[in-house]
mmCIF file of C-alpha atoms in Angstrom:
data_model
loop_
_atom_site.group_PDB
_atom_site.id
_atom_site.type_symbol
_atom_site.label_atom_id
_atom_site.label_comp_id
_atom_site.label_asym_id
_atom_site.label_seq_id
_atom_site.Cartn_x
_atom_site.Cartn_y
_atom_site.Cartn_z
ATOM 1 C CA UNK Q 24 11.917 19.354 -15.610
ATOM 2 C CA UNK Q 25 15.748 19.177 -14.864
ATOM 3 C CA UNK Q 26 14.154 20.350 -10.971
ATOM 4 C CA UNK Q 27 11.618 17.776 -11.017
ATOM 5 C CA UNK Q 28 14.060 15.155 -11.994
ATOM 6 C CA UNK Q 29 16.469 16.382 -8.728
ATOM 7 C CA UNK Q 30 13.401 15.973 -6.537
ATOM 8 C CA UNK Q 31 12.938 13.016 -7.745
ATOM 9 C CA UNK Q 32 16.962 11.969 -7.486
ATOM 10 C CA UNK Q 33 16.477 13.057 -3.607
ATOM 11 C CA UNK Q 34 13.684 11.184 -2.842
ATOM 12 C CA UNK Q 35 15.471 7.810 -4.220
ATOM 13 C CA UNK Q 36 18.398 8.139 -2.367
ATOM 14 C CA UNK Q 37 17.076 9.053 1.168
ATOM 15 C CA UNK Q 38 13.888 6.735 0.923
ATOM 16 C CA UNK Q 39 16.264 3.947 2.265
ATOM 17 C CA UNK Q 40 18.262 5.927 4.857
ATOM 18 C CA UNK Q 41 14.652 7.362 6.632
ATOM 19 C CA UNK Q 42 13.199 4.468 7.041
ATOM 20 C CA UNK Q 43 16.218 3.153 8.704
ATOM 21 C CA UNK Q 44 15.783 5.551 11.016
ATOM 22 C CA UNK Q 45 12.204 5.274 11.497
ATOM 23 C CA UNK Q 46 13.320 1.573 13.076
ATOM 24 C CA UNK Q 47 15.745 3.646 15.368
ATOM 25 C CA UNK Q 48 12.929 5.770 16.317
ATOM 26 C CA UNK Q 49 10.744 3.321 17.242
ATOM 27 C CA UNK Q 50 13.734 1.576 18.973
ATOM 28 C CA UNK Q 51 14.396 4.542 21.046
ATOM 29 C CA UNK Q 52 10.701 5.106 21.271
ATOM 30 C CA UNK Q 53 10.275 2.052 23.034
ATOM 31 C CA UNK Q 54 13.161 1.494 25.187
ATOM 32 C CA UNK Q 55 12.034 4.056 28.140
ATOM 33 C CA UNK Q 56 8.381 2.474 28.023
ATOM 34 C CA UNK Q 57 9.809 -1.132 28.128
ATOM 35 C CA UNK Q 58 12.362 -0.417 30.221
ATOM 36 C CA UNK Q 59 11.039 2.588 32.794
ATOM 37 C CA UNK Q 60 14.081 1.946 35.324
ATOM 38 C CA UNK Q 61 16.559 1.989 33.357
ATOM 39 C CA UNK Q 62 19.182 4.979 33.720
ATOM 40 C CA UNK Q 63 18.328 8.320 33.286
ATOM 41 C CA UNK Q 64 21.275 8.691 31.023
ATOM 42 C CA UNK Q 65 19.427 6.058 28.439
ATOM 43 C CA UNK Q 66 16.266 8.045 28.972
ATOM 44 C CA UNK Q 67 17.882 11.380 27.641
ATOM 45 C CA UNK Q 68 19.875 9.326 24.779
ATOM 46 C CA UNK Q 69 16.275 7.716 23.534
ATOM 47 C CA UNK Q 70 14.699 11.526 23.834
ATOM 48 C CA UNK Q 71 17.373 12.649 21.801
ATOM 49 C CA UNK Q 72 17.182 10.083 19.071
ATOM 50 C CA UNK Q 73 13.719 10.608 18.986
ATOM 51 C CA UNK Q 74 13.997 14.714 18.329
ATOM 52 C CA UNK Q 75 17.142 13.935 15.952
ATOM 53 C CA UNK Q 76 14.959 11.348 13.793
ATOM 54 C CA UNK Q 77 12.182 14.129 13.642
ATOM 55 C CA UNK Q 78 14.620 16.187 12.400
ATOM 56 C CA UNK Q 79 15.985 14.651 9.875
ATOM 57 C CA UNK Q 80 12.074 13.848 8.603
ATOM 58 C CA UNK Q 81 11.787 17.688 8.416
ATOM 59 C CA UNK Q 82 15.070 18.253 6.703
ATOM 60 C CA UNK Q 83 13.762 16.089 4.132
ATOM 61 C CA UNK Q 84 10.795 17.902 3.748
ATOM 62 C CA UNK Q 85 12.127 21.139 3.263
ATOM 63 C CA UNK Q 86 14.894 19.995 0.463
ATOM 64 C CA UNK Q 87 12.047 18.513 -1.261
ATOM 65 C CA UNK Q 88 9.740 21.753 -0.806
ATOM 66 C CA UNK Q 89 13.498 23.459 -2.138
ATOM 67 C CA UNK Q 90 13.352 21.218 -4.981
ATOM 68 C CA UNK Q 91 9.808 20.985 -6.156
ATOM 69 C CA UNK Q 92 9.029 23.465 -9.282
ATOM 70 C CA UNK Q 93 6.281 24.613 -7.873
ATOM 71 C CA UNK Q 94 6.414 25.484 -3.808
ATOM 72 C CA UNK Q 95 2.371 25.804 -3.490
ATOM 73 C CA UNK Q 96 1.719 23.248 -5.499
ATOM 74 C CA UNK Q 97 4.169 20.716 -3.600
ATOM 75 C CA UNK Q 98 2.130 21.977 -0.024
ATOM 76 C CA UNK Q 99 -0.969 21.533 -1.254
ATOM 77 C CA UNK Q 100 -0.015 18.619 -2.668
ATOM 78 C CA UNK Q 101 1.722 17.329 0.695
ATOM 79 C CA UNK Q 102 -0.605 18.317 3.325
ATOM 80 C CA UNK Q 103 0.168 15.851 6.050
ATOM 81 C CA UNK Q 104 3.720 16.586 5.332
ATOM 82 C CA UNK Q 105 3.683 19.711 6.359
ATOM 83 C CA UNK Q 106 1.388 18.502 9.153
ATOM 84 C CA UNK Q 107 3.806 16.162 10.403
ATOM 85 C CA UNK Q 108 6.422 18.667 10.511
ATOM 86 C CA UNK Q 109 4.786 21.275 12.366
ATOM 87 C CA UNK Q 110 2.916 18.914 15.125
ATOM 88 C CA UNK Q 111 5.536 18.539 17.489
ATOM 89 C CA UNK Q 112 6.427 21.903 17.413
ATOM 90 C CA UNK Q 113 2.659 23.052 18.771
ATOM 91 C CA UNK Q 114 3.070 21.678 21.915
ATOM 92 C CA UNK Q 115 6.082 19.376 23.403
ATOM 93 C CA UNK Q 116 4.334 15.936 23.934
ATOM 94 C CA UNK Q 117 6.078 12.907 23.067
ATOM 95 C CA UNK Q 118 2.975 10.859 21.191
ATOM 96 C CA UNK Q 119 3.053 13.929 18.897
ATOM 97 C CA UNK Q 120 6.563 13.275 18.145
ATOM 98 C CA UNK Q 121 5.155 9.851 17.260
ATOM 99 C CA UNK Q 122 1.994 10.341 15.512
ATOM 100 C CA UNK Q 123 4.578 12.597 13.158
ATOM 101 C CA UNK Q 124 6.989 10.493 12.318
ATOM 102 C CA UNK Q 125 3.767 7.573 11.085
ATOM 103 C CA UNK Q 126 2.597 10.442 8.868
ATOM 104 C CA UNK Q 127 5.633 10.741 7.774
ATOM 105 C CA UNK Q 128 7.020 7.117 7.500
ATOM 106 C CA UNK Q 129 3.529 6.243 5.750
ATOM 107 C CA UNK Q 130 3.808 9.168 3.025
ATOM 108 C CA UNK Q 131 7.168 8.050 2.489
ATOM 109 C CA UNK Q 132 6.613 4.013 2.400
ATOM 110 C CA UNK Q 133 3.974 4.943 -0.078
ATOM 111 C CA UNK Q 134 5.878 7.223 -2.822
ATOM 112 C CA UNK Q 135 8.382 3.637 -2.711
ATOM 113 C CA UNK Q 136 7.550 2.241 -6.031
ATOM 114 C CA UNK Q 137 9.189 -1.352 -4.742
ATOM 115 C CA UNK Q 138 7.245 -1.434 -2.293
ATOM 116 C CA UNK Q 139 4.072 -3.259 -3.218
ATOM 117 C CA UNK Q 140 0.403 -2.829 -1.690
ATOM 118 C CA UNK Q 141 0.252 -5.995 0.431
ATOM 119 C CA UNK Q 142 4.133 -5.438 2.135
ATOM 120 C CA UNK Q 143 2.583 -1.337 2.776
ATOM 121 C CA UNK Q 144 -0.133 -2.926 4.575
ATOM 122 C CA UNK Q 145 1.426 -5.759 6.614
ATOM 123 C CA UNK Q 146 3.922 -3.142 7.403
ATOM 124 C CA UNK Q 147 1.347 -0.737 8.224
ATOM 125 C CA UNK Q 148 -0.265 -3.085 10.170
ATOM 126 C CA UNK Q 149 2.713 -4.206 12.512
ATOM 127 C CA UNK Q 150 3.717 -0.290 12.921
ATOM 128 C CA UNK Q 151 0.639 0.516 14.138
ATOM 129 C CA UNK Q 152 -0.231 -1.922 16.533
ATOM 130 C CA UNK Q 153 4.084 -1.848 17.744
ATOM 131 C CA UNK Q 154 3.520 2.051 18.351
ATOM 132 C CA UNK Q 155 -0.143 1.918 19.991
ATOM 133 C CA UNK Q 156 0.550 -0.835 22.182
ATOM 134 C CA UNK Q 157 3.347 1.657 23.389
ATOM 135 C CA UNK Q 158 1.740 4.446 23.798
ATOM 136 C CA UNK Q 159 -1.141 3.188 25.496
ATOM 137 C CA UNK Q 160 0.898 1.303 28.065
ATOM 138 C CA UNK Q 161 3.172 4.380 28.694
ATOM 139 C CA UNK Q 162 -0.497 6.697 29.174
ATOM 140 C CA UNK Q 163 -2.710 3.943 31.313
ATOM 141 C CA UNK Q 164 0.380 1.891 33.192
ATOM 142 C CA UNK Q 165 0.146 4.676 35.912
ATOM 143 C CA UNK Q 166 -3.433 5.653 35.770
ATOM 144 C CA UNK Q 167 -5.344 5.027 38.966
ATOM 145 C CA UNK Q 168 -7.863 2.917 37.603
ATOM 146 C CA UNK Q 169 -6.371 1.521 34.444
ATOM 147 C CA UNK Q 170 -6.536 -2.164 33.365
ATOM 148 C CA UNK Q 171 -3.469 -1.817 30.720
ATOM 149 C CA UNK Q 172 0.132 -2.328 33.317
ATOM 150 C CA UNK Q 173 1.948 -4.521 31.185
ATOM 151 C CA UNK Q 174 3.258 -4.756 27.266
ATOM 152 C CA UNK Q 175 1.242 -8.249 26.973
ATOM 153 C CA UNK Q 176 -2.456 -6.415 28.075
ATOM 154 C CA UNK Q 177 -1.016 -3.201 25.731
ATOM 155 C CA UNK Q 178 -0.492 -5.440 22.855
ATOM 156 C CA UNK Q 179 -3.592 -7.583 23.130
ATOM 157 C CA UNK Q 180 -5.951 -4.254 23.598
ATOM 158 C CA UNK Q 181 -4.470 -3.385 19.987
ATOM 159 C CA UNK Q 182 -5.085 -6.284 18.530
ATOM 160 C CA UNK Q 183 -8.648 -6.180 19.421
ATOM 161 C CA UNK Q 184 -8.985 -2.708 19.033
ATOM 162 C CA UNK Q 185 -7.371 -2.732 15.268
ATOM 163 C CA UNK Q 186 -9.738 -5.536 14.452
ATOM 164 C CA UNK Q 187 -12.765 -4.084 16.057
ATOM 165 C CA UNK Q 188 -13.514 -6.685 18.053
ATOM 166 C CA UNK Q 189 -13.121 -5.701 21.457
ATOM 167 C CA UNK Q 190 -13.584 -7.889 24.128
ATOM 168 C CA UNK Q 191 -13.299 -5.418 26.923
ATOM 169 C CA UNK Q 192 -11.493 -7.458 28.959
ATOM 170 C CA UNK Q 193 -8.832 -4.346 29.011
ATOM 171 C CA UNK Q 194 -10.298 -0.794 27.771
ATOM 172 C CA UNK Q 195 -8.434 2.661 28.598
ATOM 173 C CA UNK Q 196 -9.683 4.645 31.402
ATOM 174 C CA UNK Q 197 -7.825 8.163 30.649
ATOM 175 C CA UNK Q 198 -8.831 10.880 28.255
ATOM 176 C CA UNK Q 199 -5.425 10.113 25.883
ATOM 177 C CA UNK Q 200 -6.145 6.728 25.964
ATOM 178 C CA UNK Q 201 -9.588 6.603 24.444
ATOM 179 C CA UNK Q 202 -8.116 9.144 21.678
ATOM 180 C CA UNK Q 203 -5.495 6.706 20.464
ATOM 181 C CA UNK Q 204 -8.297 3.815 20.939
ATOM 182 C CA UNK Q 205 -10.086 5.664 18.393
ATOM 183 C CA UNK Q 206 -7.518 6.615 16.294
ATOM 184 C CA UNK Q 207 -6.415 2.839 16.245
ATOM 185 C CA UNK Q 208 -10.121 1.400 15.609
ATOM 186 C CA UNK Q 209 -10.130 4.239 12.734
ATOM 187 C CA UNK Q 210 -6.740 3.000 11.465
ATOM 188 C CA UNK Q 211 -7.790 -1.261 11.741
ATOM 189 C CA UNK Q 212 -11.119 -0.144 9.660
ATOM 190 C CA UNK Q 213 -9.403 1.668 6.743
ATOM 191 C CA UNK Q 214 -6.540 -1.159 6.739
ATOM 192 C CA UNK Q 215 -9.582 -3.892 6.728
ATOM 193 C CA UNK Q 216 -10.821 -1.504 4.203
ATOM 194 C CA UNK Q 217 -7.585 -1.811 2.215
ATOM 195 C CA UNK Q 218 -7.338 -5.555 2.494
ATOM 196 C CA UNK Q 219 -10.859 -6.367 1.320
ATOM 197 C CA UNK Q 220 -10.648 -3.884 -1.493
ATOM 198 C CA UNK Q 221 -7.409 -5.666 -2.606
ATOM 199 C CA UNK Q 222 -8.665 -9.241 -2.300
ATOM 200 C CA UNK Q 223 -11.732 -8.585 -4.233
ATOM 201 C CA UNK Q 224 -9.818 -6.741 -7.176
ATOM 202 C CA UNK Q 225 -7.568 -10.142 -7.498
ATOM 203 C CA UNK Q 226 -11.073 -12.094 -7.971
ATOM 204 C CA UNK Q 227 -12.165 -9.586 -10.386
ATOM 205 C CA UNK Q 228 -9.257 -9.292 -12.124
ATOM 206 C CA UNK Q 229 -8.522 -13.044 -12.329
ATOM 207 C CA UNK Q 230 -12.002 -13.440 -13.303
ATOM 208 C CA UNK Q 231 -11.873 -10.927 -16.296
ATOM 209 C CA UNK Q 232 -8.925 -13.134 -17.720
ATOM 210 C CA UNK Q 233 -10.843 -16.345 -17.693
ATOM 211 C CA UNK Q 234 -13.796 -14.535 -19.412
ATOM 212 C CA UNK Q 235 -11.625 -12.991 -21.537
ATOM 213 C CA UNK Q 236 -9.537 -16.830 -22.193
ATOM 214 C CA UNK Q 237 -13.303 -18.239 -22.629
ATOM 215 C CA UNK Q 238 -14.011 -15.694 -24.773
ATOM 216 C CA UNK Q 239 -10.854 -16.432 -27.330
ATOM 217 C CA UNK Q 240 -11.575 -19.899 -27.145
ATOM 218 C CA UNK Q 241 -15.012 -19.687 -28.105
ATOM 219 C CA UNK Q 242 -13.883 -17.607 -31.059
ATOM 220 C CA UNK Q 243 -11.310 -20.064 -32.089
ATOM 221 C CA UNK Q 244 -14.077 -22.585 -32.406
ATOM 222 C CA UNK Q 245 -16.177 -21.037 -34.476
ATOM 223 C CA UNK Q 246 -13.412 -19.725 -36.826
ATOM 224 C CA UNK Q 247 -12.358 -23.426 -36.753
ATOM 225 C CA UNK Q 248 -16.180 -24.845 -37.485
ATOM 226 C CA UNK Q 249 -16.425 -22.322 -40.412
ATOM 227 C CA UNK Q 250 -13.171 -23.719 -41.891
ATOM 228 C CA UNK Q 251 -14.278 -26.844 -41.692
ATOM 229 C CA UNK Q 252 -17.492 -26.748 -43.359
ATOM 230 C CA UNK Q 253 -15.880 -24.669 -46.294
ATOM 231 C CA UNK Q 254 -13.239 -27.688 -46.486
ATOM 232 C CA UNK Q 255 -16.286 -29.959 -46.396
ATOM 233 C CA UNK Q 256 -17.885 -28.372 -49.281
ATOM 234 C CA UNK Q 257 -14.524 -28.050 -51.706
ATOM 235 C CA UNK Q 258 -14.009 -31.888 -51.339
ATOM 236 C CA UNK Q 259 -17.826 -32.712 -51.548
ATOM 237 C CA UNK Q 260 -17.460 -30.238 -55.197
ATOM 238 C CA UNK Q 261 -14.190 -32.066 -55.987
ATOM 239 C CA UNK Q 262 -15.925 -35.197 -55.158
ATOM 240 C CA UNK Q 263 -18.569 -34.953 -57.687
ATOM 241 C CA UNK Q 264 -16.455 -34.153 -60.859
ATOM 242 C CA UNK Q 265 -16.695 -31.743 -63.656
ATOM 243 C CA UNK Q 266 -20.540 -31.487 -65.220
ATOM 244 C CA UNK Q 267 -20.768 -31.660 -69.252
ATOM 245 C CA UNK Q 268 -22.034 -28.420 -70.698
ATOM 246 C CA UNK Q 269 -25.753 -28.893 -71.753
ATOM 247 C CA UNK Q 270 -25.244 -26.880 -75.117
ATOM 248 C CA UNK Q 271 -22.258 -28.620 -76.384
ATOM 249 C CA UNK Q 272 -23.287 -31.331 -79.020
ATOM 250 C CA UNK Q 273 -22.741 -35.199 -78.302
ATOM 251 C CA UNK Q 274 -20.068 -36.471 -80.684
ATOM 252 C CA UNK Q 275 -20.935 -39.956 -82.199
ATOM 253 C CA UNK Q 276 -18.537 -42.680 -81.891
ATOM 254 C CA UNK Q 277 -16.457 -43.256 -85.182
ATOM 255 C CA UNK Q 278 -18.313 -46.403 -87.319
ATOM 256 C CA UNK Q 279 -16.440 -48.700 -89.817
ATOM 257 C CA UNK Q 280 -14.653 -47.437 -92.579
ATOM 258 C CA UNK Q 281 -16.812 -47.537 -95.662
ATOM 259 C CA UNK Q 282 -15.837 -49.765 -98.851
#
C-alpha cells in the first residue's frame, strides 16, 4: 500500500510537467516541417527536443514500473506503455517518435482525474489532426505525384479524413501516407464513437431523472389523495354526532310534584 500510494504521489506531480512538454514536442515537432529552410542549427535543436521529450516519457515509465507493487501486473496492465517506449527504439524514424509520445500523452491525459471526458476528446481531437496534418505534409510535400504541398491542403485532408468524409480533392499518393490516412480515419471513427456514446448517455441519464421526478410526484399525489379522503371521512363522522345506544332505556321527563 505505502508503494502504491508513492506511485500514485509520482504520477500527480509529473502529470503537469509531461504534458508541458508534450506542447514542446509538438512545437519542436513542427518547426522543421513548417519551416524546412530554416537553419540547420534549429533543425538539430528541434531533433533534440524531440529525443529529450521521449526520454523523459520513458523515465517516467520506468519509475512508475519501479514503483508499482507488482512489476507484471503494472506491464500487463500498461501495454501501450511499454509500447510507446520501445517503438522508437526499433527503428530510427521520426513519425515513430511521434506516434509514441500520442500513446503516451493519451495514457497519461486519461489517468488525469481533472480532466473530464469532453476536454480528453476535444483535446484528442485537436492533437490528432495538429500531428497528422504534419506528418502527412512532411511524407507527401516531396512526393512526385502528391496533391498535399502546403499546411492548408495537410490540414484540410485531416479534417476530412477524421470525419470520414473525404472529398478527394487531396488523397496521399505514398505508401506512409495512406498508413497514417488510415490510422487517422480509425482514430475520427472511435472519437465519433466517443462523442455519440457520450451525448446519448446525457439523454439517458437526464431522462432517468425526469422519470424518476415523475415518478415521486405521482407518489406524492396519491399519498396526498389518501389523506384527504381519510380527513374527509373524520369530519363527515364528526359531522354526524354521537348515536344513542339502542339498549339504554329512555328516561321520562320529570311531571308535577304530587299533592
Amino acid at each position: 500500500m505505502k508503494e502504491r500510494t508513492a506511485q500514485m504521489r509520482w504520477e500527480a506531480r509529473t502529470q503537469g510537467p509531461l504534458l508541458v512538454l508534450a506542447v514542446v514536442f509538438g512545437l519542436a515537432y513542427a518547426v522543421p516541417i513548417v519551416l524546412p529552410d530554416a537553419p540547420a542549427r534549429v533543425h538539430r535543436s528541434c531533433l533534440f527536443v524531440e529525443w529529450t521529450v521521449w526520454g523523459a516519457f520513458a523515465v517516467d515509465y520506468l519509475v512508475r514500473l519501479w514503483l508499482a507493487p507488482y512489476k507484471w501486473l503494472f506491464v500487463r496492465r500498461h501495454p501501450l506503455d511499454l509500447l510507446a517506449v520501445l517503438l522508437p527504439l526499433v527503428q530510427p524514424l521520426r513519425l515513430l517518435r511521434v506516434v509514441s509520445t500520442l500513446l503516451l500523452v493519451g495514457r497519461r491525459a486519461r489517468m488525469a482525474p481533472q480532466i473530464t471526458l469532453t476536454t480528453y476528446v476535444a483535446g484528442a481531437v485537436v492533437g490528432l489532426m495538429m500531428f497528422g496534418s504534419l506528418a502527412v505534409l512532411a511524407v507527401e510535400r516531396d512526393a512526385p505525384e502528391g496533391n498535399i504541398r502546403t499546411l492548408g491542403d495537410a490540414v484540410w485532408w485531416s479534417f476530412t479524413t477524421m470525419t470520414t468524409v473525404g472529398y478527394g480533392d487531396h488523397s496521399p499518393t505514398t505508401g506512409l501516407g495512406r498508413v497514417l490516412a488510415v490510422g487517422l480515419m480509425l482514430s475520427g471513427i472511435a472519437l465519433l464513437g466517443v462523442v455519440t456514446a457520450n451525448i446519448a448517455a446525457w439523454f439517458i441519464s437526464r431522462f432517468e431523472r425526469d422519470d424518476a421526478e415523475e415518478r415521486r410526484q405521482t407518489a406524492l399525489l396519491e399519498a396526498l389523495t389518501r389523506e384527504v379522503g381519510e380527513l374527509r371521512a373524520e369530519v363527515s363522522r364528526l359531522s354526524a354526532g354521537p348515536a344513542a345506544a339502542p339498549d339504554e332505556p329512555a328516561v321520562p321527563p320529570p311531571g308535577p310534584p304530587t299533592p
